[in-house]
Coordinates of N, CA and C in Angstrom, one line a residue:
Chain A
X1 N 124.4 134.2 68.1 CA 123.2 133.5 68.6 C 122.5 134.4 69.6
X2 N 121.2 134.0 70.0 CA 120.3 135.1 70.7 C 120.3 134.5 72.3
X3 N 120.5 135.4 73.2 CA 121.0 134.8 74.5 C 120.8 135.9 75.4
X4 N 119.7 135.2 76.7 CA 119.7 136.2 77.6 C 120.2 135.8 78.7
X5 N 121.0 136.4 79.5 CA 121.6 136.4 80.5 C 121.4 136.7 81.9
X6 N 121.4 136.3 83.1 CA 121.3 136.4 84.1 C 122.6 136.0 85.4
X7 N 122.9 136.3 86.5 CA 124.0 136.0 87.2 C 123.6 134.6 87.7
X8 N 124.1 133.7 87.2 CA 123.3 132.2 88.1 C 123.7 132.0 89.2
X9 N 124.6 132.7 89.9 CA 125.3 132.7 91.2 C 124.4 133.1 92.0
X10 N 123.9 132.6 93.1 CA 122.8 133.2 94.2 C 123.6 134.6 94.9
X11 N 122.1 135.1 95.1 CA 122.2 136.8 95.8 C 122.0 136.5 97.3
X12 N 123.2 136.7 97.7 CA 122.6 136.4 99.1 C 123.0 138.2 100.1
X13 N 121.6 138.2 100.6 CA 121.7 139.8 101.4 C 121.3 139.9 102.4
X14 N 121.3 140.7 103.2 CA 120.9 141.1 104.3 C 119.2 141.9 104.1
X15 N 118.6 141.4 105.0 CA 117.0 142.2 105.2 C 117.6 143.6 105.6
X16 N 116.6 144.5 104.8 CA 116.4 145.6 105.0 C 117.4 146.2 103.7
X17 N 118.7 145.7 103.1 CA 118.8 146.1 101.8 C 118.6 146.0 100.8
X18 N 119.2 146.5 99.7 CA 118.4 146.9 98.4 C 119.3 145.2 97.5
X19 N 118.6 144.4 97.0 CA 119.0 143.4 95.9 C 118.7 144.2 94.4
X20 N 119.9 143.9 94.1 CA 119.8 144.5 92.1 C 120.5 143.1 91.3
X21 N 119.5 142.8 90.5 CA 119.8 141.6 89.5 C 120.2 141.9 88.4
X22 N 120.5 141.8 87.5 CA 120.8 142.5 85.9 C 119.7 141.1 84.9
X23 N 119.8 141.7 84.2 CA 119.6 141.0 82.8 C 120.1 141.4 81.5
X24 N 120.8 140.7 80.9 CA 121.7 140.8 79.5 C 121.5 140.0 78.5
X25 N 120.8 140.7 77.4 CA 120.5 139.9 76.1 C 121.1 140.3 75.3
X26 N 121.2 139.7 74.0 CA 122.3 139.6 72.8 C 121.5 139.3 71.6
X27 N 121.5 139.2 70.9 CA 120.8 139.5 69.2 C 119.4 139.4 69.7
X28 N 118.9 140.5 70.0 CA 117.3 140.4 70.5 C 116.9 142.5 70.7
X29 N 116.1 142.5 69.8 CA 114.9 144.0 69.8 C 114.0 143.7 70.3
X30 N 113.6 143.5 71.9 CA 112.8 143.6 72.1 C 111.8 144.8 72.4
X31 N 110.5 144.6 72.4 CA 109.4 145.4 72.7 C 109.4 145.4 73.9
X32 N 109.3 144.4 74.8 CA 108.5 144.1 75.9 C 109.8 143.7 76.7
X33 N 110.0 144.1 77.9 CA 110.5 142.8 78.8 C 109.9 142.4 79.8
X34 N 110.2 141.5 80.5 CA 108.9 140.8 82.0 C 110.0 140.6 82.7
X35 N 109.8 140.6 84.0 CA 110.0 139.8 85.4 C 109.3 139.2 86.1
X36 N 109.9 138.5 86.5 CA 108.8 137.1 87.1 C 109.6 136.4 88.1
X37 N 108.6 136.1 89.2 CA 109.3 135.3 90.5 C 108.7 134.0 90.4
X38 N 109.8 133.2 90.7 CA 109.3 131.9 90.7 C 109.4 131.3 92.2
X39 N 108.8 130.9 92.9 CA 109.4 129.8 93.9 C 109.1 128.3 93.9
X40 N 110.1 127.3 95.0 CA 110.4 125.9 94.9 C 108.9 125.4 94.4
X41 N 109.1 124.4 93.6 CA 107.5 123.8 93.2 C 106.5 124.6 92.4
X42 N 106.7 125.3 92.1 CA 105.6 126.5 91.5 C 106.1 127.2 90.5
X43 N 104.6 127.6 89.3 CA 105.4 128.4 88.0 C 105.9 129.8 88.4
X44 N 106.3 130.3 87.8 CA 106.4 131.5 87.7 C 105.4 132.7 87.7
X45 N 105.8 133.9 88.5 CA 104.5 134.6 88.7 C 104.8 136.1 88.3
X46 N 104.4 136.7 87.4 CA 104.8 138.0 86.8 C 104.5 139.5 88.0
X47 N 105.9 140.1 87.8 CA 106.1 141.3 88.6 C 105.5 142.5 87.8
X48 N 106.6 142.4 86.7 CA 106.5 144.3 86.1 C 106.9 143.6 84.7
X49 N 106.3 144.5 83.9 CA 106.4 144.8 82.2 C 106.7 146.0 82.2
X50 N 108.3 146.3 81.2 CA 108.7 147.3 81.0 C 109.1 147.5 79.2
X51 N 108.4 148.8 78.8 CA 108.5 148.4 77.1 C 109.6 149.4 76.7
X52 N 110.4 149.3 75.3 CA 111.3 149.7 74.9 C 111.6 151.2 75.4
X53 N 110.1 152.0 74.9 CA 110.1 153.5 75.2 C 110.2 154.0 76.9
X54 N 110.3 153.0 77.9 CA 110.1 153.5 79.1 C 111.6 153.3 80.0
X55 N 112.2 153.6 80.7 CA 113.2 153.8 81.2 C 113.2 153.3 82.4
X56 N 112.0 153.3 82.9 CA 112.1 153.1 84.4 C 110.5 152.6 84.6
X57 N 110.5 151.5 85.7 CA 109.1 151.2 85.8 C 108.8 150.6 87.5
X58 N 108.2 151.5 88.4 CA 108.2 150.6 89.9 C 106.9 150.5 90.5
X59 N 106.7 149.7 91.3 CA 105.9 148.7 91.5 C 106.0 148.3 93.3
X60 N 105.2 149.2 94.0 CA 106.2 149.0 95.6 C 106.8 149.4 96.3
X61 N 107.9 147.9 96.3 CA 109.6 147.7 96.8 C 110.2 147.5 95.2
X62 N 109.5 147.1 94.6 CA 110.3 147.0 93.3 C 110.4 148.1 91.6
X63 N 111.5 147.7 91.4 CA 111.7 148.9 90.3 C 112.6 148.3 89.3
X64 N 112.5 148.4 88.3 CA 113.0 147.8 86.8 C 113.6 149.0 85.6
X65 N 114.6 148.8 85.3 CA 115.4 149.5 84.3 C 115.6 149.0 83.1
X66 N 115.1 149.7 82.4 CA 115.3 148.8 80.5 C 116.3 149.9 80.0
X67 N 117.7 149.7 79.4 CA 118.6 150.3 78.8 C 119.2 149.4 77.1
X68 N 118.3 150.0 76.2 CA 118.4 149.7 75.1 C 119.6 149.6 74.6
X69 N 120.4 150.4 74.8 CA 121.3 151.1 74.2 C 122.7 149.8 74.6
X70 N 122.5 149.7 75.9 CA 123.8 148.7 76.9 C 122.9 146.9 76.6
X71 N 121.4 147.4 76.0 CA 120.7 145.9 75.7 C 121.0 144.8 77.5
X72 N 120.2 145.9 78.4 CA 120.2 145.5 79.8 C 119.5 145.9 80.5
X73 N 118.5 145.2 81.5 CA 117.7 145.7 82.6 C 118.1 145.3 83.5
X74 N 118.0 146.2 84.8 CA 118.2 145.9 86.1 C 116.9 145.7 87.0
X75 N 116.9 145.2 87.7 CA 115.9 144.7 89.1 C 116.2 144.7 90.6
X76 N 115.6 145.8 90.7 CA 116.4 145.9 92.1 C 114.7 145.8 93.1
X77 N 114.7 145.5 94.7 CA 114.2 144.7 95.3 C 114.8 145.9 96.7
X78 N 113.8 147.1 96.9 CA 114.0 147.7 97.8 C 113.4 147.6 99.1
X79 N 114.1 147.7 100.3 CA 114.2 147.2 102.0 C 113.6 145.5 101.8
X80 N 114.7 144.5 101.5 CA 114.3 143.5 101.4 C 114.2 143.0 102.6
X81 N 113.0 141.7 102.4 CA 112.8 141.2 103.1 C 112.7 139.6 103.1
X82 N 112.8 138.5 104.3 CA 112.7 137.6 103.9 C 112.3 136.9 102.8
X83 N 110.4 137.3 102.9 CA 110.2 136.5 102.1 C 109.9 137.2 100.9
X84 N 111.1 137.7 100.2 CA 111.3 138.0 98.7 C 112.1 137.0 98.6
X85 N 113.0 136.0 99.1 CA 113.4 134.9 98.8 C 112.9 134.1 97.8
X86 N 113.8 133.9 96.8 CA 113.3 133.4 95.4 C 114.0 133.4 94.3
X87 N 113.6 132.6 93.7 CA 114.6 133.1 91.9 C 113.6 133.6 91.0
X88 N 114.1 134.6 90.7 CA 113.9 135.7 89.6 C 114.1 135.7 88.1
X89 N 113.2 135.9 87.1 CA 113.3 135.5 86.0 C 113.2 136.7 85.3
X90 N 114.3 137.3 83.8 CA 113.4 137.8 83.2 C 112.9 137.3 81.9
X91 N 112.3 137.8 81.1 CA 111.8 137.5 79.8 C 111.7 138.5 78.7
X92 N 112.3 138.3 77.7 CA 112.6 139.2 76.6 C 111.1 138.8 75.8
X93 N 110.4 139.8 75.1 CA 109.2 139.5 74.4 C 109.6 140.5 73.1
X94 N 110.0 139.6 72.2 CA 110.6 140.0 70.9 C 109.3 140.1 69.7
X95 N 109.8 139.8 68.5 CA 109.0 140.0 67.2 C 107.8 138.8 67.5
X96 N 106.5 139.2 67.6 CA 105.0 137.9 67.3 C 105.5 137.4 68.5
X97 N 105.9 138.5 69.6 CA 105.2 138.3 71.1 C 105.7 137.1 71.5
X98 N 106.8 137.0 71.0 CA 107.5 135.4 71.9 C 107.9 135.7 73.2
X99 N 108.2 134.6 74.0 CA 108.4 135.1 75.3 C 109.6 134.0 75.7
X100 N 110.9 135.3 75.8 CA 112.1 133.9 76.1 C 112.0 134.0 77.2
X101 N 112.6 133.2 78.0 CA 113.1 133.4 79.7 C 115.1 133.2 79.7
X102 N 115.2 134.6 80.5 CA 116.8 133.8 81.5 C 116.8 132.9 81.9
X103 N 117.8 132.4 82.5 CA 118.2 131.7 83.2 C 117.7 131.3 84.4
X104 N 117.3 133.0 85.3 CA 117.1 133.6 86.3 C 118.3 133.3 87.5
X105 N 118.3 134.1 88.4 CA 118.8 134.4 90.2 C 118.1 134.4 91.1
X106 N 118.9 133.4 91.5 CA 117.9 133.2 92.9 C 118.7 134.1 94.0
X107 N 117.5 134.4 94.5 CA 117.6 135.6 95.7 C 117.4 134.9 97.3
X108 N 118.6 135.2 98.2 CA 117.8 134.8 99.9 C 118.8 135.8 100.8
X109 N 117.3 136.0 101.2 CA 117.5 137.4 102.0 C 117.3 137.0 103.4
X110 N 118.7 137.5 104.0 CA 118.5 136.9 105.7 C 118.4 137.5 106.5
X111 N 117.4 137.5 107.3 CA 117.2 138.2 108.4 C 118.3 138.6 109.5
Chain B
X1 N 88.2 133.5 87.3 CA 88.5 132.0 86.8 C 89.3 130.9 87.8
X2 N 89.9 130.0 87.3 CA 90.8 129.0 88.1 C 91.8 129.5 87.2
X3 N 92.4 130.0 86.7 CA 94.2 130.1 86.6 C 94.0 129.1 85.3
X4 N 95.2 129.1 84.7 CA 95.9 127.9 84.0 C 95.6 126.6 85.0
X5 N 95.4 125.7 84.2 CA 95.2 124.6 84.7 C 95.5 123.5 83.6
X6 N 96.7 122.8 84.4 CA 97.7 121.8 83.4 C 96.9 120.5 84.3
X7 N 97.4 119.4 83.6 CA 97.2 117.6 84.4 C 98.0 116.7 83.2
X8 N 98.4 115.9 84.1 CA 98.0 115.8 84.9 C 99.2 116.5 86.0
X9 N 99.6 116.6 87.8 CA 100.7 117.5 87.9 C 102.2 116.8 88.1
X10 N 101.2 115.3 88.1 CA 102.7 114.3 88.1 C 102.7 113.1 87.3
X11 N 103.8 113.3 86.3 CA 103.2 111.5 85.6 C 104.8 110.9 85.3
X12 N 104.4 109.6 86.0 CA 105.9 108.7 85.8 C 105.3 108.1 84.6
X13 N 106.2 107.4 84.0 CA 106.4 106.6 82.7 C 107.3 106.0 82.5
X14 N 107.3 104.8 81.9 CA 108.4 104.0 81.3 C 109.1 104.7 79.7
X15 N 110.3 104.4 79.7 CA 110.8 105.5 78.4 C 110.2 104.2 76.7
X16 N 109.9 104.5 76.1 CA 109.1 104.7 75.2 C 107.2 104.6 74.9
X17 N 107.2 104.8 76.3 CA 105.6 105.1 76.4 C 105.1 106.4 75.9
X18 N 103.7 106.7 75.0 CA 103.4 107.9 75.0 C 102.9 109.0 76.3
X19 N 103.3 109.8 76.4 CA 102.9 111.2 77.7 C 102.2 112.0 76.5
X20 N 101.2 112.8 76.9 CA 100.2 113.6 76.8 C 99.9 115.0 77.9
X21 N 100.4 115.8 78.3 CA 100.6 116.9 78.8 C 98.9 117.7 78.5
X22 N 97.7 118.4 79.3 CA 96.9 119.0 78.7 C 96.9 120.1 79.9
X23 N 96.6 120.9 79.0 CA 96.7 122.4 79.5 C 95.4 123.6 79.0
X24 N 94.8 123.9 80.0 CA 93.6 124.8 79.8 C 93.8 126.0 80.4
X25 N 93.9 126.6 79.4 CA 94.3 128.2 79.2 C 93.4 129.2 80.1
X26 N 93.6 130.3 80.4 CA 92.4 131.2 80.9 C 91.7 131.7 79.9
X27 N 90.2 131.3 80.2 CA 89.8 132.2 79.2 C 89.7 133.9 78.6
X28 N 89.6 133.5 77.1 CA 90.2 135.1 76.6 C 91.5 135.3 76.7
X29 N 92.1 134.5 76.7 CA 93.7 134.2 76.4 C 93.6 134.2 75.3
X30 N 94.5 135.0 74.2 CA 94.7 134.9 72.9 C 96.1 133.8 72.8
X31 N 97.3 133.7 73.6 CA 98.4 133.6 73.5 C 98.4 132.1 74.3
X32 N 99.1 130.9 73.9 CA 99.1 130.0 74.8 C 100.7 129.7 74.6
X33 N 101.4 129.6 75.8 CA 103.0 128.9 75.5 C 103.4 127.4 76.1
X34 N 104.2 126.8 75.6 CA 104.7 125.7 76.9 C 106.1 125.5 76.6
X35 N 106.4 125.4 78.0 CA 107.2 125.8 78.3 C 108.1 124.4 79.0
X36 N 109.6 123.9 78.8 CA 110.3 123.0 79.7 C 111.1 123.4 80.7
X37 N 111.2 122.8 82.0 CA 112.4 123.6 82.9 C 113.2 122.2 83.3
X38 N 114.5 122.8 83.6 CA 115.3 121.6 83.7 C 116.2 122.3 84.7
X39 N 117.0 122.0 85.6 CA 118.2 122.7 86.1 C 119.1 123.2 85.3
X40 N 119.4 122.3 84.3 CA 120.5 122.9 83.6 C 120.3 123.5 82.5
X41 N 119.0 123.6 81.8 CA 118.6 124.4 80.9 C 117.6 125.3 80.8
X42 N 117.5 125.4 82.4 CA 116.3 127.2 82.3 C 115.0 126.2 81.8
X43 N 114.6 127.3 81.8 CA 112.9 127.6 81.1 C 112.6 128.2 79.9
X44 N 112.8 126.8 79.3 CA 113.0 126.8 77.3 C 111.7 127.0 77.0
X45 N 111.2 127.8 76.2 CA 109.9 127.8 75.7 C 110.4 126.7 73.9
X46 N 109.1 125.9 74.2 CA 108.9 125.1 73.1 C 108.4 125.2 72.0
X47 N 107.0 125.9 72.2 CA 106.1 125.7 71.6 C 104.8 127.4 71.7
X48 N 104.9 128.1 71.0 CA 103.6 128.9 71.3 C 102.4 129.3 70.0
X49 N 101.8 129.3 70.6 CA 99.9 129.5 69.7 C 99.8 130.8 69.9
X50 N 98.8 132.0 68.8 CA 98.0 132.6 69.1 C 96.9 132.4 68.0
X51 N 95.6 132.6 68.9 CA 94.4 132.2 68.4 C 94.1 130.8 68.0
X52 N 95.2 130.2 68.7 CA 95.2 128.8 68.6 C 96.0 128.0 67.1
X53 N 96.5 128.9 66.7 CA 97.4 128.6 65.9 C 98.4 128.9 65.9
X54 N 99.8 127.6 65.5 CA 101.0 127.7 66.1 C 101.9 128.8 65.8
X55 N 102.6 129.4 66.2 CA 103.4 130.3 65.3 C 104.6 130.0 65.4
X56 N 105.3 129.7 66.6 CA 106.8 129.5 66.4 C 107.1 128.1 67.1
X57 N 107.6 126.9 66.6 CA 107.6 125.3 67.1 C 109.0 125.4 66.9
X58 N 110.1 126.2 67.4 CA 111.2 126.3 66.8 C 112.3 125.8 68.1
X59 N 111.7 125.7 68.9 CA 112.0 124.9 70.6 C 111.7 123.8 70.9
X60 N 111.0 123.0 69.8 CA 110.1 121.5 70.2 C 111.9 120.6 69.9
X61 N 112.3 120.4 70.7 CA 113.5 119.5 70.9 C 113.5 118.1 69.5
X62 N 112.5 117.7 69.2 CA 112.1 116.7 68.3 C 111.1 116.4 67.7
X63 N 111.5 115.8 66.9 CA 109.8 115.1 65.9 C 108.8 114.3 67.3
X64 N 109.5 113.9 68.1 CA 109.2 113.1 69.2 C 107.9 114.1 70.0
X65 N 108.3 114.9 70.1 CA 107.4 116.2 70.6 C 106.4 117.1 69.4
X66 N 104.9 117.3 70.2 CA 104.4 117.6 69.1 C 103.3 118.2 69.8
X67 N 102.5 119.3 69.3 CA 101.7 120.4 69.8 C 100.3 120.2 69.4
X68 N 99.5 120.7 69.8 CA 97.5 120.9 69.3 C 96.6 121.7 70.1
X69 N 96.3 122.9 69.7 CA 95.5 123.3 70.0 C 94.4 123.6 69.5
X70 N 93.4 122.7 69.4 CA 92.2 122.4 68.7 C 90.9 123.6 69.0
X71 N 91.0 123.6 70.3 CA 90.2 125.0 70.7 C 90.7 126.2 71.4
X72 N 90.1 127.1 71.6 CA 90.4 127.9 72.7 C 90.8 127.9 74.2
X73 N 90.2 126.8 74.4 CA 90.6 126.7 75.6 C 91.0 125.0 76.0
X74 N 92.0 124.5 75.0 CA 92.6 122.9 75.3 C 93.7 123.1 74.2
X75 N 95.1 122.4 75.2 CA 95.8 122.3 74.6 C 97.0 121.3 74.8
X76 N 97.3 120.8 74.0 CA 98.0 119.3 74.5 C 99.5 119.0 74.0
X77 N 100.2 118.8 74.5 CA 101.9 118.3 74.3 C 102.1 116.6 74.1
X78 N 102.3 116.7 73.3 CA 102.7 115.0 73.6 C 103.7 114.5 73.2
X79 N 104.6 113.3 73.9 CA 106.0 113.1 73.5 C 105.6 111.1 73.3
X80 N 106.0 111.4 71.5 CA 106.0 109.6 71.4 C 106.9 109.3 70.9
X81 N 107.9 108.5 70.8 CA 108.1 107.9 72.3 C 108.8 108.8 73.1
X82 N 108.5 108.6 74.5 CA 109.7 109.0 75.5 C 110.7 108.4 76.0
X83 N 111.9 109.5 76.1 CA 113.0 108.9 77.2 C 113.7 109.5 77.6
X84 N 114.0 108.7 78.8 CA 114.8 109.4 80.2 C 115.0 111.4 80.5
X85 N 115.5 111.8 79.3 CA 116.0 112.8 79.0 C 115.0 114.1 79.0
X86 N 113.6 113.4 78.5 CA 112.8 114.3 78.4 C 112.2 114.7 80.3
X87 N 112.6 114.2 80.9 CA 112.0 113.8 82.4 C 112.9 115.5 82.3
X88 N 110.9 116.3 83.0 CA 111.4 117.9 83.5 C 110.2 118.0 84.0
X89 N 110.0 119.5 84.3 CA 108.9 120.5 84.6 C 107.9 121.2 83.3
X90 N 107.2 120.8 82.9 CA 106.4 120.9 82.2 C 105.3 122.4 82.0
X91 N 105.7 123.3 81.8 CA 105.1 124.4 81.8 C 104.3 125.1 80.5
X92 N 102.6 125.3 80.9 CA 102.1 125.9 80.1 C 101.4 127.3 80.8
X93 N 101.3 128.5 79.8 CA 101.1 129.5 80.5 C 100.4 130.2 79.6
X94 N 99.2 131.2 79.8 CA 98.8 132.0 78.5 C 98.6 133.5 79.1
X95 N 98.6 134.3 78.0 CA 98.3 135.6 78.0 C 97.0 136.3 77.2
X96 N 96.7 137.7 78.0 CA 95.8 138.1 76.7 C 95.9 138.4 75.4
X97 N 97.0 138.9 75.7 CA 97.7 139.3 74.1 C 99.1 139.7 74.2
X98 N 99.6 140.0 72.9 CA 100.9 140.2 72.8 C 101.5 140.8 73.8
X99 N 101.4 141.7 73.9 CA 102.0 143.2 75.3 C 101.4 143.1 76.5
X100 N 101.0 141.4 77.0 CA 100.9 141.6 78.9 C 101.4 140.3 79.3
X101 N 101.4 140.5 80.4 CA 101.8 139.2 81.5 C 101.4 138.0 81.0
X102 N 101.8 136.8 81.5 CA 101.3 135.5 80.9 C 101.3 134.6 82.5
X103 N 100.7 134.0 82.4 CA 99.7 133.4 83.7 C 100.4 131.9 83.5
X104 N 101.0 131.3 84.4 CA 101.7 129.9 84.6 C 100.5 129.1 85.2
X105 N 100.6 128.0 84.6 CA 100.0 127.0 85.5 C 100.8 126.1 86.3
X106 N 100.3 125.5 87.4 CA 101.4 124.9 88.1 C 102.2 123.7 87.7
X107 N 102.3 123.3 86.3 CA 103.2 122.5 86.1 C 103.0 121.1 85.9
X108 N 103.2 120.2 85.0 CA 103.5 119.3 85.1 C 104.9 118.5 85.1
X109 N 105.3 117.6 86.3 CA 106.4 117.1 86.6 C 106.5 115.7 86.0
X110 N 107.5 115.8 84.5 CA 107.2 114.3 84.3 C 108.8 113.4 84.3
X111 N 108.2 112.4 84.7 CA 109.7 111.2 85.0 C 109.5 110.4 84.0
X112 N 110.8 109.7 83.4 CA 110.4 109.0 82.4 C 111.6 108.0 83.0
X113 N 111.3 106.8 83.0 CA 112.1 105.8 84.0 C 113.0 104.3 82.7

């Protein structure tokens, strides 16, 4: 069955280091993948789109790994800071542009 | 524009009452999704349109739940009858097209008592 994965265990870090999340999907070609932050009460809000042919994609503090091969992206979250506190989603965008979501990890970063 | 814009953003109900969920896309959205969140089951997509026609209903939990997007820019969820179980976060969100971001509206929170 088709399953994406995330650590549902919270990230808890220290300000000023680096947070790396993973994402792991299973019977899924995707084209596209998304990240997206969500916070308490509120939808989700898109970071970075990274597509099959790209390896590497950053944005900032942040930077995204797509590895086809291991069918896994990472998300790392460089000199964090408080308020990157949040859970993190990714989304696999498969065949006719569907859009699944993880689970996501929530992130809190302490000063 | 104003974003996605869902309503209503809170609706209590008694469990076999009909809910009605509407959601207005940004315009020039080709892609409309909606979406349920729950604690324990993530952020299930249900239901998604492009050009306002449905393409994959393969997440609508039941015959109970049911989709319409009549125009471009309206589009409605509705669960008859409800109960208890369906009580979540109600998310609709659209995109321009296949290969970009998709835009959340803030949700509708529904209780079903």
């Amino acid at each position: 069955s088709q399953k994406i994965e995330q650590n549902s265990e919270a990230l808890n870090i220290q300000e000023g280091k680096t947070a790396t999340l993973t994402c792991n999907y299973t019977n899924y070609s995707p084209a596209y993948l998304q990240w997206y932050r969500q916070d308490p009460g509120r939808g989700p809000v898109f970071l970075l789109l990274i597509r099959e042919n790209e390896k590497e994609k950053r944005k900032e503090r942040l930077k995204v790994t797509f590895d086809t091969t291991l069918k896994q992206s990472l998300f790392h979250i460089t000199a964090s800071q408080p308020a990157d506190s949040a859970t993190y989603l990714c989304a696999v965008q498969a065949a006719g542009n569907k859009l699944t979501f993880g689970g996501g990890t929530r992130v809190l970063v302490k000063p | 524009d104003a974003g996605v814009i869902q309503s209503p953003r809170h609706e209590v109900t008694e469990m076999g009452q009909e809910v009605t969920l509407r959601c207005k896309p940004i315009s020039g959205h080709d892609y409309l999704f909606w979406y349920r969140q729950t604690m324990m089951r993530g952020l299930e997509l249900l239901i998604y349109f492009n050009n306002n026609v449905p393409i994959d209903d393969s997440g609508m939990p039941e015959d109970r739940f049911s989709a319409k997007m009549p125009n471009a820019s309206f589009s409605t969820l509705k669960i008859q009858p409800s109960e208890p179980r369906d009580s979540a976060v109600y998310f609709c969100a659209s995109s321009l097209a296949g290969d970009t971001e998709a835009f959340f509206g803030q949700g509708t929170r529904l209780t079903v008592v």
